[in-house]
Tab-separated table of C-alpha atoms and ligand atoms in Angstrom:
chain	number	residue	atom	x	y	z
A	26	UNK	CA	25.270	-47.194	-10.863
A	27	UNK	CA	28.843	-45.084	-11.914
A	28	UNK	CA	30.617	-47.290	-8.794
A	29	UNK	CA	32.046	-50.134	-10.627
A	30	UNK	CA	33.156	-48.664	-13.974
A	31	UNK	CA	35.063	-51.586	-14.695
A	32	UNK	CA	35.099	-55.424	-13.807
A	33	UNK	CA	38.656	-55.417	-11.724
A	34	UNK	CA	36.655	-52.367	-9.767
A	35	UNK	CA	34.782	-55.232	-8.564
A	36	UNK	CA	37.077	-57.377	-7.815
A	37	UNK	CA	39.270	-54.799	-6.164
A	38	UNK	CA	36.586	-54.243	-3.885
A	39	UNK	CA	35.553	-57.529	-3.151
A	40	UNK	CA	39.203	-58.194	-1.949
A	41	UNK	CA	39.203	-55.052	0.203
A	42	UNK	CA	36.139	-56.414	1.528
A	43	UNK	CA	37.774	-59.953	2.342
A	44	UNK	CA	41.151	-58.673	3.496
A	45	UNK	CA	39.624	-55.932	5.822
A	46	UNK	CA	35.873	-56.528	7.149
A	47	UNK	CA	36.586	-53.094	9.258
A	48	UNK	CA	37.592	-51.135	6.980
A	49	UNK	CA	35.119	-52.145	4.346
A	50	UNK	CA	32.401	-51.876	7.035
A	51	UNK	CA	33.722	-47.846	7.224
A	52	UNK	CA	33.144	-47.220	3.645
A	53	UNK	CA	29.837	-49.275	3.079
A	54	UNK	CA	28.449	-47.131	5.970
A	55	UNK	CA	29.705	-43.977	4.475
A	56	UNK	CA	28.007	-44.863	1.176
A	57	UNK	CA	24.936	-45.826	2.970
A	58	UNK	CA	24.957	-42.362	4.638
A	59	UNK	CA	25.283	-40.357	2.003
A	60	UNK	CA	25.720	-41.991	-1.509
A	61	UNK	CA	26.061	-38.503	-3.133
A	62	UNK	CA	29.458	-38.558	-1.885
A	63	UNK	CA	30.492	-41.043	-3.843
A	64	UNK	CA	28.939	-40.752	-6.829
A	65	UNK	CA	29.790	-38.173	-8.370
A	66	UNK	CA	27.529	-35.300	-8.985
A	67	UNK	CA	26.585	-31.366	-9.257
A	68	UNK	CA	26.322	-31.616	-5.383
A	69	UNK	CA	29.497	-31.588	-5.033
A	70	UNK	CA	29.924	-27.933	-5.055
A	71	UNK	CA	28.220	-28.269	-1.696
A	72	UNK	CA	31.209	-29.363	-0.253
A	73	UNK	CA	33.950	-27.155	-0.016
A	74	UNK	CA	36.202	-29.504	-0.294
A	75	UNK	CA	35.838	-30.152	-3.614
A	76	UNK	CA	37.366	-27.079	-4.609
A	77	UNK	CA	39.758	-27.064	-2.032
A	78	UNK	CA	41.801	-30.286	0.025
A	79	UNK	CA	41.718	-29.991	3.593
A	80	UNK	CA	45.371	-28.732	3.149
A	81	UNK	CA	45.573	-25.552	0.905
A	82	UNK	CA	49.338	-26.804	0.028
A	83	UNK	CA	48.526	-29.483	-1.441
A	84	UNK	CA	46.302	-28.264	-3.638
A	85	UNK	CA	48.863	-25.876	-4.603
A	86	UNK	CA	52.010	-28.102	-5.211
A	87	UNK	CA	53.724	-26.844	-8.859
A	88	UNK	CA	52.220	-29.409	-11.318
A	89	UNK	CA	52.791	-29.378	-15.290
A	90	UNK	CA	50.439	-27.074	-16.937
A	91	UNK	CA	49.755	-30.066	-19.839
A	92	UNK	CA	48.383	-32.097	-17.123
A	93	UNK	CA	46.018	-30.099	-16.199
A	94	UNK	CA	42.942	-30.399	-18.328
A	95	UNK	CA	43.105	-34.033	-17.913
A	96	UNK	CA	42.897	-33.841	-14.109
A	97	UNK	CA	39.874	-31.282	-14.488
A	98	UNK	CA	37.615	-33.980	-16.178
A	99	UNK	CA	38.286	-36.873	-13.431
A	100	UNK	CA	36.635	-34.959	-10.595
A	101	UNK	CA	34.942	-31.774	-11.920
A	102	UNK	CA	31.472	-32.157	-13.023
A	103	UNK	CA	30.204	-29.862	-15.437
A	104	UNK	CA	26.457	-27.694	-15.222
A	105	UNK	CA	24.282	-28.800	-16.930
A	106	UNK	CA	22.544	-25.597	-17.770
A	107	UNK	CA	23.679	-23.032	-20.861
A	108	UNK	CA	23.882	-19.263	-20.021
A	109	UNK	CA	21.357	-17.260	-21.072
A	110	UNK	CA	21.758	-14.719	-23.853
A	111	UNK	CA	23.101	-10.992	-22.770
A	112	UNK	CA	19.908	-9.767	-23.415
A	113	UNK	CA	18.773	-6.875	-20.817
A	114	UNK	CA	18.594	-8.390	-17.688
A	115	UNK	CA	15.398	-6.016	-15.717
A	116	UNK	CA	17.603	-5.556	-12.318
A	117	UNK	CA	18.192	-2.432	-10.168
A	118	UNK	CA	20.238	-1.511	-7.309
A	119	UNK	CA	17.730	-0.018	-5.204
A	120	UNK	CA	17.083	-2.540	-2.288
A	121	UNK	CA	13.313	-0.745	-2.371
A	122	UNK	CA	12.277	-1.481	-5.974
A	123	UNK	CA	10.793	-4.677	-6.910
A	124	UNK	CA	13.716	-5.530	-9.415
A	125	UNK	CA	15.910	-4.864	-6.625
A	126	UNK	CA	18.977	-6.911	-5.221
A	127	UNK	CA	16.760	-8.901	-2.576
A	128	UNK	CA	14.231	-9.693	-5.320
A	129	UNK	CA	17.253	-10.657	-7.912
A	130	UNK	CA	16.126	-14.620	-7.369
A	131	UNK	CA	13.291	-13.810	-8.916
A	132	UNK	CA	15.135	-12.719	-11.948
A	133	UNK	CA	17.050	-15.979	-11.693
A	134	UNK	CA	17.018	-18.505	-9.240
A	135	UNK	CA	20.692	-18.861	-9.070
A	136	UNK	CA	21.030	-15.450	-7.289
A	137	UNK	CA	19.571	-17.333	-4.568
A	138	UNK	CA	22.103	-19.500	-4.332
A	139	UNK	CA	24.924	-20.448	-1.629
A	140	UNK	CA	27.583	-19.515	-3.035
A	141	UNK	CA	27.145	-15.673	-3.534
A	142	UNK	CA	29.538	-12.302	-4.390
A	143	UNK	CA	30.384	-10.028	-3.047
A	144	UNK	CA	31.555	-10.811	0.661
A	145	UNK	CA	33.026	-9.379	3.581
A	146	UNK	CA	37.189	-10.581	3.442
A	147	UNK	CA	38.278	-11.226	6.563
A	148	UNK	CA	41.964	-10.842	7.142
A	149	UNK	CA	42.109	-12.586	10.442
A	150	UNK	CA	40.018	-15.127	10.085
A	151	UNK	CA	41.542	-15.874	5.826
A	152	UNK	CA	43.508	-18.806	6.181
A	153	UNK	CA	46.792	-18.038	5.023
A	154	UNK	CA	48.238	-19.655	1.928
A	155	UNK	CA	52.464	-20.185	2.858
A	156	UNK	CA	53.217	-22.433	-0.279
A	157	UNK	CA	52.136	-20.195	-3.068
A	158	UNK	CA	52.327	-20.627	-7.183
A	159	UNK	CA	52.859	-16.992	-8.059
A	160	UNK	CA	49.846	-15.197	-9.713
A	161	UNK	CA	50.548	-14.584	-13.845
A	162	UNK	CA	48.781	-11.865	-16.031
A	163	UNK	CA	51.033	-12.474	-19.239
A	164	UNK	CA	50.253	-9.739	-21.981
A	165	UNK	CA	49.611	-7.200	-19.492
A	166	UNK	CA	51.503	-4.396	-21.950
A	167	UNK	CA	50.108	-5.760	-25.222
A	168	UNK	CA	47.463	-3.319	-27.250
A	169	UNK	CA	44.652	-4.315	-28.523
A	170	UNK	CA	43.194	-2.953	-31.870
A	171	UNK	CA	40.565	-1.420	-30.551
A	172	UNK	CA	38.143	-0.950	-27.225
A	173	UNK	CA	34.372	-1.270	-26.718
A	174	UNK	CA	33.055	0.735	-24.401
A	175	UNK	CA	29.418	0.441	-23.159
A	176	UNK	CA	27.301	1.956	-20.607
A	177	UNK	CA	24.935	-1.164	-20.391
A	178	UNK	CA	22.450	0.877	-18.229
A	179	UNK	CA	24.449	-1.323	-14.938
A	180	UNK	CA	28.122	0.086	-15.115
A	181	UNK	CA	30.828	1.175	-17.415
A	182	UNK	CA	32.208	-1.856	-19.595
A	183	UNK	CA	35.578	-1.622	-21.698
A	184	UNK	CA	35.809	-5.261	-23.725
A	185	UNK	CA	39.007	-5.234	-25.674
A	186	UNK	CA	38.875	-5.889	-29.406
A	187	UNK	CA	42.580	-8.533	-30.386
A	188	UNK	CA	41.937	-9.882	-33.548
A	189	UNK	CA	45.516	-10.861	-34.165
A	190	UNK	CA	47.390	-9.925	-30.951
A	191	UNK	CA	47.722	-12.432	-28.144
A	192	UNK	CA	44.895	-12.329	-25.295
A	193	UNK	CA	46.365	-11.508	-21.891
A	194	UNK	CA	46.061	-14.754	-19.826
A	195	UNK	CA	45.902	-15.022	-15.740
A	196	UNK	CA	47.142	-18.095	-14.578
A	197	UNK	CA	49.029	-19.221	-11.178
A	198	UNK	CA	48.075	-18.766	-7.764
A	199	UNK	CA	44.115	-20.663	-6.666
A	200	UNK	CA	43.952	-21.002	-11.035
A	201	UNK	CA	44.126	-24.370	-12.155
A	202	UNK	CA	44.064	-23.655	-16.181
A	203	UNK	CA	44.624	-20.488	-17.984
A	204	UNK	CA	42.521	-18.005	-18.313
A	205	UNK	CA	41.900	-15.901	-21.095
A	206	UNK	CA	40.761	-11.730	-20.693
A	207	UNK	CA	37.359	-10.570	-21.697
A	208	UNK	CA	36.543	-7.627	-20.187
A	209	UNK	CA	36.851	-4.955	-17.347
A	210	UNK	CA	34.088	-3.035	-15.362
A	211	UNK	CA	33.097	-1.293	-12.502
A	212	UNK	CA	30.937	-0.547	-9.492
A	213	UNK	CA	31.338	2.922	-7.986
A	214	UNK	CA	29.487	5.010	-5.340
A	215	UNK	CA	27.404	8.015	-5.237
A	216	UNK	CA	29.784	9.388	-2.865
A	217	UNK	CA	33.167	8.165	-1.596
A	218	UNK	CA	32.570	6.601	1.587
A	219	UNK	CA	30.539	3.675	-0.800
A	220	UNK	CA	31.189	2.036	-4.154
A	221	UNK	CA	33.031	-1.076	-3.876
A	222	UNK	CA	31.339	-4.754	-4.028
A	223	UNK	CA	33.603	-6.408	-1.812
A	224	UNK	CA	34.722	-4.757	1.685
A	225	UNK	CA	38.150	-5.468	3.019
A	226	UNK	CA	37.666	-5.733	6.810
A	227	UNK	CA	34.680	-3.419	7.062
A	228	UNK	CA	36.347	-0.600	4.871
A	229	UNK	CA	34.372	-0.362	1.448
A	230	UNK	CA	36.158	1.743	-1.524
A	231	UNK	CA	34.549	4.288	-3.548
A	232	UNK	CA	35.152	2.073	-6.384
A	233	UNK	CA	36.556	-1.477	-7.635
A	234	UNK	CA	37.338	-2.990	-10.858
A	235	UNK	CA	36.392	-6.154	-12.206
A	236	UNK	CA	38.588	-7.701	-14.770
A	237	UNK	CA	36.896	-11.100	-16.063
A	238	UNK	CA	38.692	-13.988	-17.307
A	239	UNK	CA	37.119	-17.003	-18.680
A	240	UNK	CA	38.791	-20.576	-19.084
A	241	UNK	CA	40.729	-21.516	-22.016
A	242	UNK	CA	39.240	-24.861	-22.220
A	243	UNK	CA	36.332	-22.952	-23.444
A	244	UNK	CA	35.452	-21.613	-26.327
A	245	UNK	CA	34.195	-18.119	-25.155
A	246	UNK	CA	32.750	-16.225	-22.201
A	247	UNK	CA	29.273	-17.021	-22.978
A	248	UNK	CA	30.158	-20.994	-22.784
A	249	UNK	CA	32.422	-21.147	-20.133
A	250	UNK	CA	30.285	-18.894	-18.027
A	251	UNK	CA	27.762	-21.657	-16.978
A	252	UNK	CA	31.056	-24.059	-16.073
A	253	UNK	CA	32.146	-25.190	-12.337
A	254	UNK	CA	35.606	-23.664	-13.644
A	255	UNK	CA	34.212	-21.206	-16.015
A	256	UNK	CA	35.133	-17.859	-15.015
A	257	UNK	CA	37.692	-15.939	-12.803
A	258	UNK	CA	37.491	-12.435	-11.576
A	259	UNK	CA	40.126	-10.045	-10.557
A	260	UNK	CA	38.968	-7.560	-8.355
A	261	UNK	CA	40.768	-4.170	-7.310
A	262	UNK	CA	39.425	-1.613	-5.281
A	263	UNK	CA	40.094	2.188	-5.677
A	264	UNK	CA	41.194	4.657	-2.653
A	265	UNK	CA	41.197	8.485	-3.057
A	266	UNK	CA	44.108	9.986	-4.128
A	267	UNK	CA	44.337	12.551	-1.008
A	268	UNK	CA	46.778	14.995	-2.328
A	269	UNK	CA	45.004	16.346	-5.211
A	270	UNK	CA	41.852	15.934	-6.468
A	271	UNK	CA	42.006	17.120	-9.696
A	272	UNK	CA	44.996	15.164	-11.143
A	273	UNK	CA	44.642	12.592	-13.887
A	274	UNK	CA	45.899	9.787	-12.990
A	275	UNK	CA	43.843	6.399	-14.769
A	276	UNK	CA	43.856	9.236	-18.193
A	277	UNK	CA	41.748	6.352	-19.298
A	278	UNK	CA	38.239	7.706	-17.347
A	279	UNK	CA	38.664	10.705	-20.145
A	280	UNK	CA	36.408	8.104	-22.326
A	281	UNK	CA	33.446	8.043	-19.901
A	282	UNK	CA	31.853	11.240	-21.078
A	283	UNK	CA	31.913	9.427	-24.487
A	284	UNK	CA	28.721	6.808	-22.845
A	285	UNK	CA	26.856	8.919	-20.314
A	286	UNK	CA	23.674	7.545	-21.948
A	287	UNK	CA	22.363	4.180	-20.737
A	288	UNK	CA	23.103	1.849	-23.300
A	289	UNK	CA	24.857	4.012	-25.344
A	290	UNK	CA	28.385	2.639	-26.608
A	291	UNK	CA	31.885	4.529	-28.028
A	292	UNK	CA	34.942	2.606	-30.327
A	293	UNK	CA	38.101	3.643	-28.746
A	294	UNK	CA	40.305	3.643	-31.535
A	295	UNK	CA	43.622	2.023	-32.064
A	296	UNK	CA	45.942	5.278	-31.148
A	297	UNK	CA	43.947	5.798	-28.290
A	298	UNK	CA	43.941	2.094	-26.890
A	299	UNK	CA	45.735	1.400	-23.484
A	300	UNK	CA	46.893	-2.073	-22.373
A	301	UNK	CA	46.090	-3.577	-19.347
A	302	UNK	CA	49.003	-2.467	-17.068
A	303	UNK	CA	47.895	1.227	-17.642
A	304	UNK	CA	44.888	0.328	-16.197
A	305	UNK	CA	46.298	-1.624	-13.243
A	306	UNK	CA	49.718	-2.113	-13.560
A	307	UNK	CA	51.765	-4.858	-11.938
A	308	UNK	CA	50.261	-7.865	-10.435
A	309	UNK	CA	52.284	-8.013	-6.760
A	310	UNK	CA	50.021	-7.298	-4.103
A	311	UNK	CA	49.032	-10.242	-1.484
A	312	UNK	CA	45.283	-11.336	-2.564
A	313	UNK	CA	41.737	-13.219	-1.581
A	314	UNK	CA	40.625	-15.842	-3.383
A	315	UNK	CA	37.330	-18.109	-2.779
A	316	UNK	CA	34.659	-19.039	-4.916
A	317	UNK	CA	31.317	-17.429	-5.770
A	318	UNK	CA	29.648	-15.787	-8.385
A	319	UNK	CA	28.788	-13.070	-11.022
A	320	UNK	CA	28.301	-10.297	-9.063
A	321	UNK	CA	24.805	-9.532	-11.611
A	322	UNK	CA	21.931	-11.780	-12.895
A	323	UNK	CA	21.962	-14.713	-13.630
A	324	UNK	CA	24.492	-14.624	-10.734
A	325	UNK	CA	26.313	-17.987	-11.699
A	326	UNK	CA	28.254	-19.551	-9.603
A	327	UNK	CA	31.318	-20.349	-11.596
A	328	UNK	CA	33.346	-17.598	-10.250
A	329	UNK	CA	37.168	-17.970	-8.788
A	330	UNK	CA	37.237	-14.550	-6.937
A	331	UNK	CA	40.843	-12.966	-6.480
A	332	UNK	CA	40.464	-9.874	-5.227
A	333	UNK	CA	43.916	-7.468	-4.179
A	334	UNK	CA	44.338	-6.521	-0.744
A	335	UNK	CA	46.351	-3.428	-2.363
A	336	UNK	CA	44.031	-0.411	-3.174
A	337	UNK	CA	44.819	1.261	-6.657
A	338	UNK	CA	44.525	5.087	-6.479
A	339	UNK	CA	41.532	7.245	-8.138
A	340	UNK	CA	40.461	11.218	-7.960
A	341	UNK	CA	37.720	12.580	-7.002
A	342	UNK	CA	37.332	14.299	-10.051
A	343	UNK	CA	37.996	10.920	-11.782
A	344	UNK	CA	35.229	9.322	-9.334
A	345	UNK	CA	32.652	12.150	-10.728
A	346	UNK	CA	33.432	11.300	-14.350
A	347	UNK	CA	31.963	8.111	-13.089
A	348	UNK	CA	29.170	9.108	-11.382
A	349	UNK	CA	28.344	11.646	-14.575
A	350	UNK	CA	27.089	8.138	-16.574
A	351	UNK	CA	23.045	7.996	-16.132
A	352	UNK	CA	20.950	4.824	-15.901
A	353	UNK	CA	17.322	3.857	-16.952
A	354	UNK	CA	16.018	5.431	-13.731
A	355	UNK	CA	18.663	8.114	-12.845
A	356	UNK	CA	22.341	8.765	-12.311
A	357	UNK	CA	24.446	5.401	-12.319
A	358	UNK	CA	25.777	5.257	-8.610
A	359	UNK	CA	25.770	3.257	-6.028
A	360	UNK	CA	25.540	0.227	-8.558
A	361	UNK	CA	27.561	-2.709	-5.700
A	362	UNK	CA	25.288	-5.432	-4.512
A	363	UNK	CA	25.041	-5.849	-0.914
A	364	UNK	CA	27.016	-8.541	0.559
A	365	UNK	CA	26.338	-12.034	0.502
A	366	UNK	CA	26.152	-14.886	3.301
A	367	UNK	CA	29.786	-16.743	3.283
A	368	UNK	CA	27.872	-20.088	3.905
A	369	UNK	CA	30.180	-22.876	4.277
A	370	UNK	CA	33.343	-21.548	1.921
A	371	UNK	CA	36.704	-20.795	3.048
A	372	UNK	CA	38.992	-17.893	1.817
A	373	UNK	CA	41.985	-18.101	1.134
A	374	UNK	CA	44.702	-15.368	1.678
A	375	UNK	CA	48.071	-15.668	-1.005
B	29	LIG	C1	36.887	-11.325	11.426
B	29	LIG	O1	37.296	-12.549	11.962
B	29	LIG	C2	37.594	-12.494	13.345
B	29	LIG	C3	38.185	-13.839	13.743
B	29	LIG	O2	37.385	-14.894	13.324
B	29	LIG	C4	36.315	-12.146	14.099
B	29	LIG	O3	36.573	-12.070	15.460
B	29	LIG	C5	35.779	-10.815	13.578
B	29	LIG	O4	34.538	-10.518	14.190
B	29	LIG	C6	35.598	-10.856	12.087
B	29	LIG	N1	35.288	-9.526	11.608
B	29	LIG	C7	34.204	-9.265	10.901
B	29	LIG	C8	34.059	-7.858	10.463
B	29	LIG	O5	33.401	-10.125	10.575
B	30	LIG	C1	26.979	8.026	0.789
B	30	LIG	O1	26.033	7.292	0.013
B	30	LIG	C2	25.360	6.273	0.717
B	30	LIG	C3	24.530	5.513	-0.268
B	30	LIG	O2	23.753	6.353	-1.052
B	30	LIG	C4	24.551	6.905	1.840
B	30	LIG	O3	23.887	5.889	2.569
B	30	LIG	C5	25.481	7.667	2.751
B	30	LIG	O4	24.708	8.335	3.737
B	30	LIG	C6	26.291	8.682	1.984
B	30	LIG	N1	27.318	9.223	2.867
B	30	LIG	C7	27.628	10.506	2.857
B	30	LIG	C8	28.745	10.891	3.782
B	30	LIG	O5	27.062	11.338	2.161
C-alpha cells in the first residue's frame, strides 16, 4: 500500500477525515471505486489526463527547464518493458499478406494497443492551444560529420553521425524535457494522390517525413524508446511542387539511388553532409500534437506526435527517386500504415 508514504500522511488524513466527514466520504468512495486512480500505476496512460490537465494552459505555463526532470519522476511512471533489439522486424504493408498492418499485433502486441499512429487531424474538432511555449529545434544549421543512409527494406533512413558537434535538440511547445535528434525517414506513395501516414483533414500527401527525437534523460534511442516520455516525432508532409516537375529542390534525394537495394546502406561523407534546416528549414508553421506511437513494430507507445500543418514542397521527379528504392517483395511504395482509432486522446492544435 504506496498511500501513506509517510507517518504525517496519516495523520494528515485522519484530520481531513475529522474536520470534514463529507469531504472525506468523497474521496474514500472515489478510492473504493477505482483504487487505480490513486495509486499510481502504468494505467495511467489510460487516462488522458495524465498527459494532459483538463486545461491545456496550464499545462503549458513557462516553467524553469532545471525543474523539470524532477517533476517527471513525481507523477510519470515508467514501462516496465526494454525495447527489443533492431533486428528485422517480418512486417509488410500490404493489408492482404499475413505480415500485414492488421496482423502487426501479432508481431507485437503493442500494435494492438489504444494509443495508435497515424491518425486522422482534425482541424475543427483540435482544441486550440492560445497560451503557447514556442516550439525550439536548436542546431538546426549545424553539420554533422557524416550521414548513414539505409534502405532497411521499410523506408529510406538518414541517421546523422556528431561525434563532437552538438546534437540538434527540440524542445518547447507540448515537450516537457529536451529532446535530442536521432534520425529522419520517410513514408511515400506509389503515386501522388497517397504516401503520407497522417492525413490533415482527409487530404493525404504523397509523402511525409519523420524526424525522431528521443529524451535527454535517456541515454539513447534504444532506452528511451520503451519510456512514457521516451520519444517525440516531428512529422512534415510533402505537396507537389506544381510548377515544375523536374526541379531539384530537397538536392538531398540525389543520395537515394545510392540504397535502391533493400537493406543496402551508403556513408554520406563530410563535404556532402547537409544540416537539418536544408532538409526542412525553419520551424514556424502552426502544429498537432497528441500522443501515440511508432508508426512500425513494436509500435510503442511512447510517442509525442507534432506534426506541421504547413506542407513542405517535393517534385515529382524527386517523388520517383523515392519510389526507385525496392523492398524484399517489390518496389518500396505505398509503405504508410493505415490510420488508427483516436480512442479516448485529445489533440491539440499550437
Ligand atoms: C472533424 O470534426 C468535425 C467536428 O467535430 C466533424 O463534424 C467532422 O466530421 C470531422 N471530420 C472528419 C473527417 O472526421
Ligand atoms: C494510387 O495508389 C493507391 C494505392 O496503391 C491506389 O489505391 C490508387 O488507386 C492510386 N491512384 C491513382 C490515381 O493511380
Amino acid at each position: 500500500m504506496q498511500l501513506f508514504k509517510w507517518p504525517g500522511q496519516l495523520v494528515l488524513f485522519n484530520f481531513l477525515m475529522f474536520m470534514s466527514w463529507r469531504s472525506c466520504r468523497e474521496y474514500s468512495s472515489r478510492f473504493q471505486r477505482d483504487p487505480q486512480s490513486v495509486i499510481s500505476t502504468n494505467d495511467d496512460r489510460r487516462n488522458p489526463d495524465f498527459y494532459f490537465p483538463a486545461d491545456p494552459e496550464a499545462d503549458l505555463a513557462e516553467s524553469s527547464p532545471e525543474e523539470i526532470p524532477l517533476q517527471r519522476q513525481k507523477y510519470r511512471p515508467v514501462i516496465a518493458t526494454t525495447p527489443r533489439p533492431a533486428a528485422a522486424p517480418a512486417f509488410s504493408y500490404n493489408p492482404k499478406d499475413k505480415n500485414g498492418p492488421p496482423n502487426w499485433n501479432r508481431i507485437d502486441a503493442r500494435c494492438g494497443g489504444r494509443y495508435q499512429s497515424p491518425i486522422l487531424l482534425n482541424t475543427s474538432s483540435a482544441l486550440v492551444v492560445n497560451r503557447k511555449r514556442p516550439l525550439r529545434l536548436t542546431g538546426i544549421t549545424n553539420l554533422p560529420e557524416s550521414i548513414r543512409l539505409q534502405n532497411d527494406g521499410h523506408s529510406a533512413k538518414f541517421t546523422y553521425n556528431w561525434r563532437n558537434v552538438e546534437r540538434p535538440v527540440l524542445s518547447g511547445g507540448p515537450l516537457k524535457t529536451k529532446y535530442i535528434f536521432e534520425q529522419f525517414h520517410f513514408h511515400w506513395g506509389s503515386n501522388s494522390s497517397v504516401g503520407s501516414e497522417h492525413v490533415l483533414d482527409q487530404q493525404r500527401y504523397p509523402l511525409e517525413i519523420h524526424l525522431v527525437f528521443y529524451n535527454g534523460l535517456y541515454g539513447s534511442f534504444q532506452e528511451a524508446s520503451g519510456q512514457v516520455d521516451g520519444i517525440a516525432v516531428v512529422g512534415l508532409f510533402y505537396e507537389i511542387y506544381k510548377h515544375s516537375v523536374n526541379e531539384q529542390l530537397n538536392t538531398w534525394t540525389f543520395f537515394l539511388y545510392n540504397v535502391i537495394q533493400p537493406n543496402s546502406e551508403y556513408t554520406i561523407s563530410f563535404v556532402d553532409t547537409f544540416p537539418l534546416y536544408e532538409v526542412i528549414g525553419d520551424i514556424e508553421w502552426p502544429y498537432f500534437s497528441y500522443e501515440g506511437s511508432l508508426t512500425t513494430p513494436p509500435c510503442l507507445e511512447t510517442v509525442t506526435w507534432i506534426v506541421a500543418t504547413k506542407p513542405l514542397l517535393v517534385t515529382e521527379k524527386e517523388m520517383n527517386q523515392f519510389r526507385r528504392l525496392r523492398s524484399a517483395t517489390g518496389p518500396m511504395v505505398d509503405n504508410y500504415r493505415p490510420l488508427q482509432k483516436l480512442n479516448h486522446r485529445r489533440v491539440f492544435l499550437y
